[in-house]
Short mmCIF file of C-alpha atoms in Angstrom, two decimals:
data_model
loop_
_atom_site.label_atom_id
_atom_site.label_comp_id
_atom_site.label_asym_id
_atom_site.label_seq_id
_atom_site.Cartn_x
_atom_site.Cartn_y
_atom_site.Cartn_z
CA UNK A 1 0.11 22.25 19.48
CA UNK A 2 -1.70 25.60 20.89
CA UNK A 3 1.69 26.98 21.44
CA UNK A 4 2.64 30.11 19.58
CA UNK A 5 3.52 28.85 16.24
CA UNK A 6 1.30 25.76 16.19
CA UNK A 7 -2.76 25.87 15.46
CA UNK A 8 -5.14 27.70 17.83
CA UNK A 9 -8.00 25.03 19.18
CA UNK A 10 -10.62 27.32 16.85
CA UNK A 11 -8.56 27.19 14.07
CA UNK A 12 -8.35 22.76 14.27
CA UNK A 13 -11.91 23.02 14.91
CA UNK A 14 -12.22 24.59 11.09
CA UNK A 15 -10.07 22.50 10.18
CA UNK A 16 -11.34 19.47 10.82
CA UNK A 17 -14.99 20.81 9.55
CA UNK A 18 -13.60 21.00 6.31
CA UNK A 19 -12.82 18.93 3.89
CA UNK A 20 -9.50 17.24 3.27
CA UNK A 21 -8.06 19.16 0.81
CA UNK A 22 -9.19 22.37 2.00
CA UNK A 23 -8.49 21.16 5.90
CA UNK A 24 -5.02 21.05 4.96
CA UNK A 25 -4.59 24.24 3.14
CA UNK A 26 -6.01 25.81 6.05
CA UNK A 27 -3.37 24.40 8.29
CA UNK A 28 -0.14 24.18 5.51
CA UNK A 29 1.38 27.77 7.26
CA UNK A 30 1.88 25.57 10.76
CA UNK A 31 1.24 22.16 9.64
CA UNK A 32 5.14 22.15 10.70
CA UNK A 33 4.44 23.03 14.54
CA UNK A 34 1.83 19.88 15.21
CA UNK A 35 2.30 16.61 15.89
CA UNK A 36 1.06 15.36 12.58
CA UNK A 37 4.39 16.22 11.00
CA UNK A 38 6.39 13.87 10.86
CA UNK A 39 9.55 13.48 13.40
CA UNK A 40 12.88 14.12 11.50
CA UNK A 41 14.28 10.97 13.81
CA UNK A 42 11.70 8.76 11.47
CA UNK A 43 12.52 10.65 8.45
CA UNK A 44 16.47 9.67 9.45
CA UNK A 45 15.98 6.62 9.79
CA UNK A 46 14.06 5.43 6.89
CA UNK A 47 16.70 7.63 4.98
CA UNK A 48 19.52 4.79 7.15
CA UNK A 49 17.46 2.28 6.49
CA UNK A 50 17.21 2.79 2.72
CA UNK A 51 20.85 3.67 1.83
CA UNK A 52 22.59 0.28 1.35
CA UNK A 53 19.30 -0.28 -1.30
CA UNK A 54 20.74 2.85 -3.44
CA UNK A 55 21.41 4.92 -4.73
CA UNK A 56 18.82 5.74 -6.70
CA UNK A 57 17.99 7.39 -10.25
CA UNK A 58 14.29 9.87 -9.35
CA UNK A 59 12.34 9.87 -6.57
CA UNK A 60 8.60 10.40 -5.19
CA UNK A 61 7.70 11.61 -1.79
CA UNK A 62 4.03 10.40 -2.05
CA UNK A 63 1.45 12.56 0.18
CA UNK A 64 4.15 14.70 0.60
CA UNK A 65 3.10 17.31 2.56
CA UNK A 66 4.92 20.50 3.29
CA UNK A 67 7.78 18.28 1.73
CA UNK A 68 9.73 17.19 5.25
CA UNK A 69 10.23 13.61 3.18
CA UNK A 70 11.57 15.04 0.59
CA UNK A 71 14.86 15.39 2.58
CA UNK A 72 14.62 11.80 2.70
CA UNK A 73 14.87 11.56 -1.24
CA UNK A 74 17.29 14.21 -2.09
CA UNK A 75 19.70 12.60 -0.09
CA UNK A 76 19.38 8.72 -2.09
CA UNK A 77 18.47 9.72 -5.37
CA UNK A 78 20.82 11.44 -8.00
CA UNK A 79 18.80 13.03 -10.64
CA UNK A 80 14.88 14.22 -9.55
CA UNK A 81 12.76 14.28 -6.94
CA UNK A 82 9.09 14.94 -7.02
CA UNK A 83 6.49 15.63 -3.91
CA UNK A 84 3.20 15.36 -4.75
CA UNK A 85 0.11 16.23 -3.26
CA UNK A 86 -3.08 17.51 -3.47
CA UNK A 87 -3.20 20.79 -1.19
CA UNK A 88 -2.28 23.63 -2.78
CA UNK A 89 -1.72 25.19 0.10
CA UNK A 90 0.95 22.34 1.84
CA UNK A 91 2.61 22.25 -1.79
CA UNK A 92 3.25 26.25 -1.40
CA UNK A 93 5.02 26.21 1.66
CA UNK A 94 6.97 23.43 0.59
CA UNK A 95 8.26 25.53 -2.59
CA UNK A 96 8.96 28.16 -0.13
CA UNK A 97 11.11 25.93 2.12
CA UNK A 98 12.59 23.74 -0.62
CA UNK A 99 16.88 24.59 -0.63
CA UNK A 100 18.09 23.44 -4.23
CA UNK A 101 21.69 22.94 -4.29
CA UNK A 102 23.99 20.47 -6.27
CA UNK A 103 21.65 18.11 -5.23
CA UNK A 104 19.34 16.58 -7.60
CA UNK A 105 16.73 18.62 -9.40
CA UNK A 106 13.38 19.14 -6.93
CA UNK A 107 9.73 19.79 -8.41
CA UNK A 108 6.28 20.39 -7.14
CA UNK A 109 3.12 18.41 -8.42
CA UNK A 110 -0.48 19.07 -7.51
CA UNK A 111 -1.95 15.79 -7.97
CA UNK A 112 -4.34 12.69 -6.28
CA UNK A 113 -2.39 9.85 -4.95
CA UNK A 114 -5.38 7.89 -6.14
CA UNK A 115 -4.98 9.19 -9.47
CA UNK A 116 -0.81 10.09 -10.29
CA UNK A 117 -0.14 11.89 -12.99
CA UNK A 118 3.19 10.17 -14.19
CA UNK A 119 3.81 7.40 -15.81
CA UNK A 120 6.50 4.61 -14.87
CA UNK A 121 9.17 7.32 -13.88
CA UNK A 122 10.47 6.47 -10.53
CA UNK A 123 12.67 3.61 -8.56
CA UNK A 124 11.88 4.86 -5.52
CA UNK A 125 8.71 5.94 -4.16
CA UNK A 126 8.27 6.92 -0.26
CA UNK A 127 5.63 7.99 2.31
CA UNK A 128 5.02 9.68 5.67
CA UNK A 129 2.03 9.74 7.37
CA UNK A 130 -0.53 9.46 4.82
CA UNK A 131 -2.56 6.66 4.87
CA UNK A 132 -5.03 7.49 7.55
CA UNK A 133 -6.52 9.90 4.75
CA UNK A 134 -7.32 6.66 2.48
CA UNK A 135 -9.96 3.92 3.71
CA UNK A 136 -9.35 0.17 3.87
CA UNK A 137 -11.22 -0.43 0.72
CA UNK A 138 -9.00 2.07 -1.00
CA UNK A 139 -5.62 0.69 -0.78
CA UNK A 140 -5.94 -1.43 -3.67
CA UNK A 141 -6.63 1.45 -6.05
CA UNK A 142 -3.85 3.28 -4.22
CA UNK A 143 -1.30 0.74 -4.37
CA UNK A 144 -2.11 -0.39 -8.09
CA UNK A 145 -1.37 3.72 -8.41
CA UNK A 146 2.41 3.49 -6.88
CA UNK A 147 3.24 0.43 -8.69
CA UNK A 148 2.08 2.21 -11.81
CA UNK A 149 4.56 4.87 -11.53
CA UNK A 150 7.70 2.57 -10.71
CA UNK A 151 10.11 1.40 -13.00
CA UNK A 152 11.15 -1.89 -12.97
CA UNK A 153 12.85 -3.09 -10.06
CA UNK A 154 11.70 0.15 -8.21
CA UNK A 155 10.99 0.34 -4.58
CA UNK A 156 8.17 2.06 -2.51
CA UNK A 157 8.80 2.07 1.10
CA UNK A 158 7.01 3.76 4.07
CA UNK A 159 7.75 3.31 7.69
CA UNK A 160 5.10 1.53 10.11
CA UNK A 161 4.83 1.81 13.61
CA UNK A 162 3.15 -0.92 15.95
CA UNK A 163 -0.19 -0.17 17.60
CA UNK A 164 -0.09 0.57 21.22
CA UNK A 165 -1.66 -2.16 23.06
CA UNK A 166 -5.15 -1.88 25.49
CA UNK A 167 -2.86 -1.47 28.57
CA UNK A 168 -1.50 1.94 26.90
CA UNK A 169 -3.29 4.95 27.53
CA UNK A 170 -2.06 5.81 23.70
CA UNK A 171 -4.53 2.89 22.28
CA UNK A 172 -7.56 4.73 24.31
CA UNK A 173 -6.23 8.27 23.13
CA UNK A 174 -6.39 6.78 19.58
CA UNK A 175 -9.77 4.79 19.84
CA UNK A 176 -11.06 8.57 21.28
CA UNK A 177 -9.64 9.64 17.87
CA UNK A 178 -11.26 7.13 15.54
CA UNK A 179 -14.75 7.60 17.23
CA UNK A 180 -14.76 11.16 17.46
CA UNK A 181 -14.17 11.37 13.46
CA UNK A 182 -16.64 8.80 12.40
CA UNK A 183 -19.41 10.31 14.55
CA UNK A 184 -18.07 13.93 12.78
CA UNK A 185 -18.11 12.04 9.22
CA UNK A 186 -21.84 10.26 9.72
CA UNK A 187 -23.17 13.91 10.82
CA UNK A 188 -21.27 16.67 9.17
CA UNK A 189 -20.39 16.69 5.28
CA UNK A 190 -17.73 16.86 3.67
CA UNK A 191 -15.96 13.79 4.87
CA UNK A 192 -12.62 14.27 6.48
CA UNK A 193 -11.50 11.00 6.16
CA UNK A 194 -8.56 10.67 9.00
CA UNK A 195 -7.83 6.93 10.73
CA UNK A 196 -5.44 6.21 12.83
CA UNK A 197 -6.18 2.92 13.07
CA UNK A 198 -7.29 1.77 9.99
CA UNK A 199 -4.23 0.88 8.39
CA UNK A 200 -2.95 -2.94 9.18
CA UNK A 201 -0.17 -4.47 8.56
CA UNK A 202 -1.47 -7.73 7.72
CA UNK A 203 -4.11 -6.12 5.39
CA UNK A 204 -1.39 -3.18 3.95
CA UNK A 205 0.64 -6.28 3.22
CA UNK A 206 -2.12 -8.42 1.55
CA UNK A 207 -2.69 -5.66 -0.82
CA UNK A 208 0.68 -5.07 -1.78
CA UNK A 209 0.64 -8.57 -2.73
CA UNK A 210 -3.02 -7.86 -4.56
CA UNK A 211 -1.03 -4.82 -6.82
CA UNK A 212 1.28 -6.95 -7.73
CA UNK A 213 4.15 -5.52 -5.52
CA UNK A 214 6.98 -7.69 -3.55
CA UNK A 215 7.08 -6.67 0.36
CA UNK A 216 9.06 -7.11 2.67
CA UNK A 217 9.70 -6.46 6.81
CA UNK A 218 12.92 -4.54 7.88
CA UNK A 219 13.39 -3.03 11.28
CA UNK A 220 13.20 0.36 11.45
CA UNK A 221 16.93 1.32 13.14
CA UNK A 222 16.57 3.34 16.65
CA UNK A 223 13.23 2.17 17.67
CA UNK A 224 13.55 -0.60 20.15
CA UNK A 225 11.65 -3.51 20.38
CA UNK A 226 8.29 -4.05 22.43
CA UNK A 227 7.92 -6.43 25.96
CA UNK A 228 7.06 -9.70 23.45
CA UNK A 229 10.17 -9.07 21.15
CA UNK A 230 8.45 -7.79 18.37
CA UNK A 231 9.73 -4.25 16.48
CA UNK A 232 8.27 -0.90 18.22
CA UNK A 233 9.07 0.31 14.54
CA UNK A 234 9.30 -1.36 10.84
CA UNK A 235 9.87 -0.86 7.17
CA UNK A 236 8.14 -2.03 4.46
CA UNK A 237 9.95 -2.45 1.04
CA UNK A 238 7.71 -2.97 -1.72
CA UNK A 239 9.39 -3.91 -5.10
CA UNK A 240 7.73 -4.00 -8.79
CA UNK A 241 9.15 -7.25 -10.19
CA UNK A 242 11.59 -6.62 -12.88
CA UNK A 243 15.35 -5.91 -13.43
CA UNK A 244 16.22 -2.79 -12.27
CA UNK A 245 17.61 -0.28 -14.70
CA UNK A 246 20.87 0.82 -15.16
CA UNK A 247 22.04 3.40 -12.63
CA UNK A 248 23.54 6.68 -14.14
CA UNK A 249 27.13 6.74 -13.96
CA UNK A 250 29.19 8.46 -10.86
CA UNK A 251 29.68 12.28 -11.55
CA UNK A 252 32.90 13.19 -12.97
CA UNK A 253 35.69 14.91 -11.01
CA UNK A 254 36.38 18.64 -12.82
#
């Protein structure tokens, strides 16, 4: 991360005594050299995972960053696909790095995943990484949001990866994590509100429920299973009830 091309300790520091928004248009130029990118091997394999479920008409890469998801989309869906997020600074660099070709069309929104600025214009909605940024009491608002935007029949889908257990030095490194940034948050305003383990399964899947979205489990390909049998890596499918609309007919050869 302190490498040449990633963040400088001082410049994290700022960072992370900003707030959100303005946290991450600090970091947008080398968001892409830390850790809190995320992996192309997850982006692949959601993108695997999601295929046979296609293809799709318009897309949304929700929280979307400096747009690494939106590779995701461009290669399911036929006609749009839309990142949106609220850093000016993330969306700018993913404008820069955006390569239209004969895919389908790609466009930019500034916008509040807690307050979307579409209406019911997608059948497939994805995310990477986000949720850490909203607190347990907000996921109801959040996912009453994405099911807003869907068409009937669409699908929102986001990967999620099993907690490391006590025995783990990973489960200490993220405790350390947590603590740090609710001692930061009760002392220092604005809030940068950043959990890594405040998003639950059980409680993510509740609230699906709650927003009146169908879930369900896959296993996300490539990742193994842990020492009890249980998936080192899922996917959650969530589907607005509904008959899915027709899909636009195959391009013509000419």
């Amino acid at each position: 991360m302190f490498g040449p091309q990633g963040p400088t300790l001082r410049e994290l520091a700022v960072q992370a005594l900003s707030s959100v928004e303005h946290g991450y248009d600090l970091l947008a130029p080398k968001f892409d050299h830390t850790p809190f990118r995320t992996p192309d091997g997850v982006l692949d394999a959601v993108a695997t995972a999601l295929a046979p479920l296609g293809p799709f008409t318009d897309g949304l890469d929700l929280c979307c960053g400096t747009g690494a998801g939106t590779r995701v989309l461009t290669g399911l869906c036929r006609r749009s696909v839309t990142g949106v997020d609220f850093s000016a600074g993330m969306l700018d660099i993913a404008r820069r790095r955006a390569r239209p070709a004969d895919g389908p069309g790609i466009g930019w929104v500034r916008g509040d995943a807690r307050a979307l600025p579409f209406t019911a214009a997608f059948d497939l909605v994805v995310s990477f990484g986000a949720f850490g940024h909203f607190l347990p009491r907000e996921l109801p608002g959040l996912f009453a949001q994405v099911g807003s935007v869907l068409r009937p029949g669409g699908r929102f889908a986001f990967p999620v990866f099993a907690p490391p257990r006590p025995a783990h030095p990973g489960f200490w490194l993220l405790l350390g994590f947590d603590t740090v940034m609710r001692v930061r948050n009760a002392l220092w305003r604005p809030p940068f509100v950043m959990y890594y383990r405040a998003f639950r399964l059980g409680t993510v899947l509740r609230e699906l429920d709650r927003a009146g979205l169908e879930a369900e489990l896959g296993v996300l390909p490539g990742y193994g299973r842990r020492a009890d049998g249980s998936p080192r890596a899922r996917l959650v499918v969530a589907r607005r009830p509904g008959n899915r609309p027709a899909r636009l007919s195959p391009p013509q050869a000419g």
